[in-house]
Coordinates of C-alpha atoms and ligand atoms in Angstrom, one line a residue:
M5 CA 202.7 15.7 33.7
I6 CA 204.1 13.8 37.1
D7 CA 202.2 11.5 38.3
L8 CA 203.2 11.4 42.1
Y9 CA 200.9 8.2 44.5
Y10 CA 202.1 9.4 47.6
W11 CA 200.8 9.7 51.4
P12 CA 201.7 12.3 53.8
T13 CA 205.1 10.6 55.9
P14 CA 208.6 11.7 55.9
N15 CA 209.2 9.3 52.6
G16 CA 206.3 11.1 50.6
W17 CA 207.4 14.9 51.9
K18 CA 210.9 14.2 49.9
V19 CA 209.3 14.1 46.7
T20 CA 206.9 16.9 47.1
I21 CA 209.9 19.1 48.7
M22 CA 212.0 18.7 45.6
L23 CA 208.7 19.4 43.2
E24 CA 207.4 21.7 44.6
E25 CA 211.3 23.6 45.1
C26 CA 211.3 23.1 41.3
G27 CA 207.8 24.0 40.6
L28 CA 207.2 20.8 38.4
P29 CA 203.6 20.5 37.8
Y30 CA 202.2 17.4 39.4
K31 CA 199.1 15.0 40.2
L32 CA 198.5 13.9 43.6
H33 CA 197.5 10.2 43.7
P34 CA 196.3 9.3 47.7
V35 CA 197.3 6.0 48.4
N36 CA 195.9 5.3 51.7
I37 CA 198.9 2.9 52.7
G38 CA 196.8 2.1 56.2
R39 CA 193.8 0.7 54.5
G40 CA 196.2 -1.2 51.3
D41 CA 195.9 0.7 48.4
Q42 CA 199.4 0.4 48.3
F43 CA 198.7 -3.7 47.3
Q44 CA 196.4 -2.6 44.0
P45 CA 197.5 -3.5 40.9
A46 CA 197.7 -1.2 39.3
F47 CA 200.0 0.6 42.0
L48 CA 202.4 -2.7 42.4
A49 CA 202.6 -2.8 38.6
I50 CA 204.7 1.2 39.2
S51 CA 205.9 -0.1 42.3
P52 CA 206.9 -3.6 43.0
N53 CA 207.7 -3.4 46.7
N54 CA 204.5 -2.3 48.3
R55 CA 205.0 1.5 49.0
M56 CA 205.2 4.4 48.3
P57 CA 206.3 7.0 47.2
A58 CA 206.6 6.4 43.1
I59 CA 205.8 8.5 40.1
V60 CA 205.2 8.1 36.1
D61 CA 206.5 11.3 34.4
H62 CA 204.3 11.2 31.3
D63 CA 207.0 14.4 29.7
P64 CA 210.7 12.7 30.5
P65 CA 213.7 13.7 29.5
G66 CA 214.2 13.6 25.5
G67 CA 210.3 12.1 25.0
G68 CA 209.3 8.7 24.7
A69 CA 207.3 6.5 26.6
A70 CA 206.2 7.7 30.1
V71 CA 209.1 6.8 33.0
S72 CA 208.0 5.2 36.1
V73 CA 210.2 5.8 39.3
F74 CA 210.1 4.1 43.0
E75 CA 211.7 4.9 46.0
S76 CA 212.3 8.2 46.5
A77 CA 216.2 8.4 46.4
A78 CA 216.0 7.3 42.7
I79 CA 212.6 9.8 42.2
L80 CA 214.7 13.0 44.1
M81 CA 217.7 11.8 41.2
Y82 CA 215.5 11.3 38.5
L83 CA 213.5 14.8 39.2
A84 CA 217.1 16.2 39.6
E85 CA 218.3 14.7 36.4
K86 CA 215.2 16.5 34.2
T87 CA 215.3 19.2 36.1
G88 CA 219.4 19.9 36.5
R89 CA 218.7 21.0 39.5
F90 CA 219.9 20.5 43.7
M91 CA 222.6 17.9 42.1
P92 CA 225.6 19.5 41.0
K93 CA 227.1 19.8 37.7
D94 CA 231.0 18.2 39.2
L95 CA 232.5 14.8 39.9
R96 CA 233.5 15.7 43.6
G97 CA 229.9 17.7 44.1
R98 CA 228.4 15.1 42.7
V99 CA 229.8 12.8 44.7
A100 CA 229.3 14.6 48.4
V101 CA 225.3 14.8 47.6
T102 CA 225.1 11.3 46.7
E103 CA 227.3 10.2 49.4
W104 CA 224.9 11.5 52.0
L105 CA 222.0 11.0 49.8
F106 CA 222.9 7.4 50.7
W107 CA 223.3 7.6 54.3
Q108 CA 220.0 9.4 54.5
M109 CA 218.5 6.3 52.4
G110 CA 220.4 3.3 54.8
G111 CA 220.9 4.8 58.1
L112 CA 218.3 8.0 59.7
G113 CA 215.1 6.8 58.1
P114 CA 215.3 3.1 58.0
M115 CA 216.5 3.3 61.8
S116 CA 214.5 6.4 62.8
G117 CA 211.8 4.0 61.1
Q118 CA 212.6 1.5 63.7
N119 CA 212.7 3.8 66.2
T120 CA 209.2 4.9 65.6
H121 CA 208.1 1.3 65.6
F122 CA 209.5 0.5 69.0
R123 CA 208.6 4.0 70.8
A124 CA 205.2 4.2 69.5
Y125 CA 203.4 1.7 67.7
A126 CA 204.8 -2.7 69.2
P127 CA 202.2 -4.1 71.3
E128 CA 204.6 -4.1 74.2
K129 CA 207.5 -1.6 75.2
L130 CA 210.5 -3.6 74.9
P131 CA 212.8 -1.3 76.4
Y132 CA 216.1 -3.2 74.9
A133 CA 214.7 -2.5 70.7
I134 CA 213.8 1.1 72.1
D135 CA 217.3 2.1 73.5
R136 CA 218.9 0.2 70.6
Y137 CA 217.4 2.8 68.1
T138 CA 217.1 5.8 69.7
K139 CA 220.6 5.4 70.7
E140 CA 221.6 4.8 67.5
V141 CA 219.3 8.2 65.6
N142 CA 221.8 9.8 68.6
R143 CA 223.7 8.1 66.9
L144 CA 223.2 10.1 63.3
Y145 CA 222.5 12.7 64.9
G146 CA 225.4 13.2 65.7
V147 CA 227.1 13.0 62.6
M148 CA 224.6 15.3 60.8
D149 CA 225.9 17.7 63.4
R150 CA 229.0 17.2 62.7
Q151 CA 228.8 17.6 58.9
L152 CA 226.7 21.2 58.8
A153 CA 229.6 22.9 61.7
K154 CA 232.2 21.0 58.6
T155 CA 230.0 22.0 55.2
G156 CA 228.5 25.4 57.3
A157 CA 225.1 25.2 55.1
F158 CA 223.6 22.1 54.1
L159 CA 224.7 19.0 54.3
A160 CA 226.9 18.2 50.7
G161 CA 228.2 22.4 50.8
D162 CA 225.3 23.7 48.2
Y163 CA 221.4 23.7 49.4
S164 CA 220.4 19.9 47.4
I165 CA 218.2 16.7 47.5
A166 CA 220.7 15.4 50.5
D167 CA 218.8 17.9 52.2
M168 CA 215.4 16.9 50.8
A169 CA 215.8 13.7 51.7
S170 CA 216.7 14.0 55.6
W171 CA 214.3 16.4 56.3
P172 CA 211.6 14.9 57.1
W173 CA 213.0 12.8 58.8
V174 CA 214.7 14.6 61.9
V175 CA 210.7 16.6 61.3
P176 CA 209.8 13.8 64.8
W177 CA 213.0 14.5 66.5
E178 CA 210.7 14.5 69.8
R179 CA 208.9 11.4 68.5
Q180 CA 212.6 10.0 68.3
G181 CA 213.9 10.8 72.0
Q182 CA 215.8 13.5 70.7
N183 CA 216.9 16.7 71.5
L184 CA 217.6 18.9 68.7
A185 CA 219.2 21.8 71.3
D186 CA 221.8 19.2 71.7
F187 CA 222.9 19.8 68.8
P188 CA 223.1 23.2 67.3
N189 CA 224.2 22.5 64.3
L190 CA 222.1 20.5 63.2
K191 CA 219.0 22.8 64.9
R192 CA 220.3 25.4 62.7
W193 CA 220.0 23.7 59.2
F194 CA 216.5 22.4 60.4
E195 CA 215.5 25.9 60.5
T196 CA 216.6 27.1 57.6
M197 CA 215.3 24.2 55.4
K198 CA 211.7 24.9 57.7
A199 CA 212.4 28.9 56.9
R200 CA 212.0 27.7 52.6
P201 CA 208.3 28.3 51.2
A202 CA 208.7 25.2 49.4
V203 CA 209.8 23.0 52.2
T204 CA 206.5 24.1 53.8
K205 CA 204.8 23.7 51.5
G206 CA 205.9 20.2 50.4
F207 CA 205.2 18.8 54.5
E208 CA 201.7 20.3 54.1
I209 CA 200.6 18.6 50.7
G210 CA 198.2 15.6 51.0
K211 CA 198.1 16.8 54.9
E212 CA 193.7 16.9 55.7
L213 CA 194.6 12.8 54.4
R214 CA 196.4 12.0 58.3
N215 CA 193.9 10.7 60.1
P216 CA 193.5 12.8 62.9
A217 CA 193.8 10.3 65.8
G218 CA 197.0 8.6 65.0
M219 CA 197.6 4.7 63.2
D220 CA 194.4 2.7 64.3
D221 CA 193.9 -0.8 64.2
A222 CA 193.1 -1.8 61.3
A223 CA 195.8 0.0 60.0
K224 CA 198.5 -1.6 61.8
K225 CA 197.3 -4.6 61.4
V226 CA 198.2 -3.7 57.6
L227 CA 201.3 -2.2 57.9
F228 CA 203.2 -4.7 60.6
G229 CA 204.0 -8.4 60.5
Q230 CA 204.0 -8.7 56.1
T231 CA 205.5 -11.1 55.0
A232 CA 205.8 -12.7 51.2
Q233 CA 202.9 -15.0 51.8
S234 CA 201.0 -12.3 53.2
T235 CA 201.8 -9.3 51.0
A236 CA 201.2 -12.2 47.9
Q237 CA 197.8 -12.4 49.2
A238 CA 197.1 -8.8 49.5
A239 CA 197.9 -8.1 46.0
G240 CA 196.0 -11.4 45.1
A241 CA 193.1 -9.9 47.0
A242 CA 193.3 -6.1 46.1
R243 CA 193.3 -7.9 41.7
Ligands
LIG27 N1 212.8 3.0 51.2 C1 211.6 3.2 50.4 C2 210.8 3.2 51.1 C3 209.1 4.3 51.8 C4 208.2 4.0 52.5 O1 208.6 2.9 53.3 N2 207.1 4.0 52.3 C5 205.5 3.8 53.1 C6 205.5 4.4 53.7 S1 206.6 6.1 54.5 C7 205.2 2.8 53.1 O2 204.7 2.9 52.3 N3 205.2 1.8 53.5 C8 204.0 0.7 53.0 C9 203.5 -0.4 54.1 O3 204.5 -1.1 54.4 O4 202.8 -1.4 52.9 C10 211.7 4.9 49.8 O5 212.4 5.6 50.3 O6 210.8 5.3 48.8

C-alpha cells in the first residue's frame, strides 16, 4: 500500500493521475497546506521542503524498508520504475520523457505558480510582475504547442509521466491569462488528456477538501512570505 500525502492542487494531481493510471492502491492523507499541516514533524520527516505531494511506499520493488519520496517528478519517476509504465525502456525515449518532465518542473510549474500569485493573490496589482509571468507562461504554451505539432500526440512521443506532470498546470489556463484556442496542438492534447478516465479521476481526488470560497486570509498568512526563520518556527510550533 502507498500512503499519499496530498492536497488537491496541480502538483498533487500529477500523482493521483499516475496512481489511477497504474491502478495502484493508495491511502490518502490530506495535508491542509492552508492550515499549516505541512509543518507537522511527521510530514517534515518525509518532505523536508514543507511541500506536498509526498508518498511512502510500504511495498517497494525488491522488498525491504518502506521508501518515502518527496518532489512530484521524483514520485512520478519512482512509480514509473515500480510499475514499468509510462517511461520508455529505450535510452532515447527515456531522455525525451526526462527532458519534458524537467521542463515542466523547472518552467511550466514554477512560472504558472508565480503567474497565479501575482494575478490572483498579491495584495497589490503589480503590472510589471503580471506582465512578466503572463508572457512567460504564454511563451511556454508556445513551446508545448510546437512540440505537440512535432510529436502529433503527446509531449515526448507516447503517453508518459511528462504529460501527467504538465496537464494539471494547463487546467487553469484562463486564470493564467491565456487562450487555448491560440494553441491548436496544445488544445488537442489538453482535450485528449481530459478524456482519459484516470486523468478525470485523479483530478477529482479530494475535491471536497478545497475551500469553495477560494484561498482565505488565514491560508495566505501560512503560505506567503515564508522564510527560513518562519518555517523553523512553524515546525517548532507544530511539534
Ligand atoms: N517542486 C514541488 C512543489 C510542490 C509545491 O509547491 N506544493 C505546494 C502546493 S502546490 C505546497 O505544498 N505548498 C505548501 C507551502 O507553500 O507551504 C513538487 O513538484 O513537488
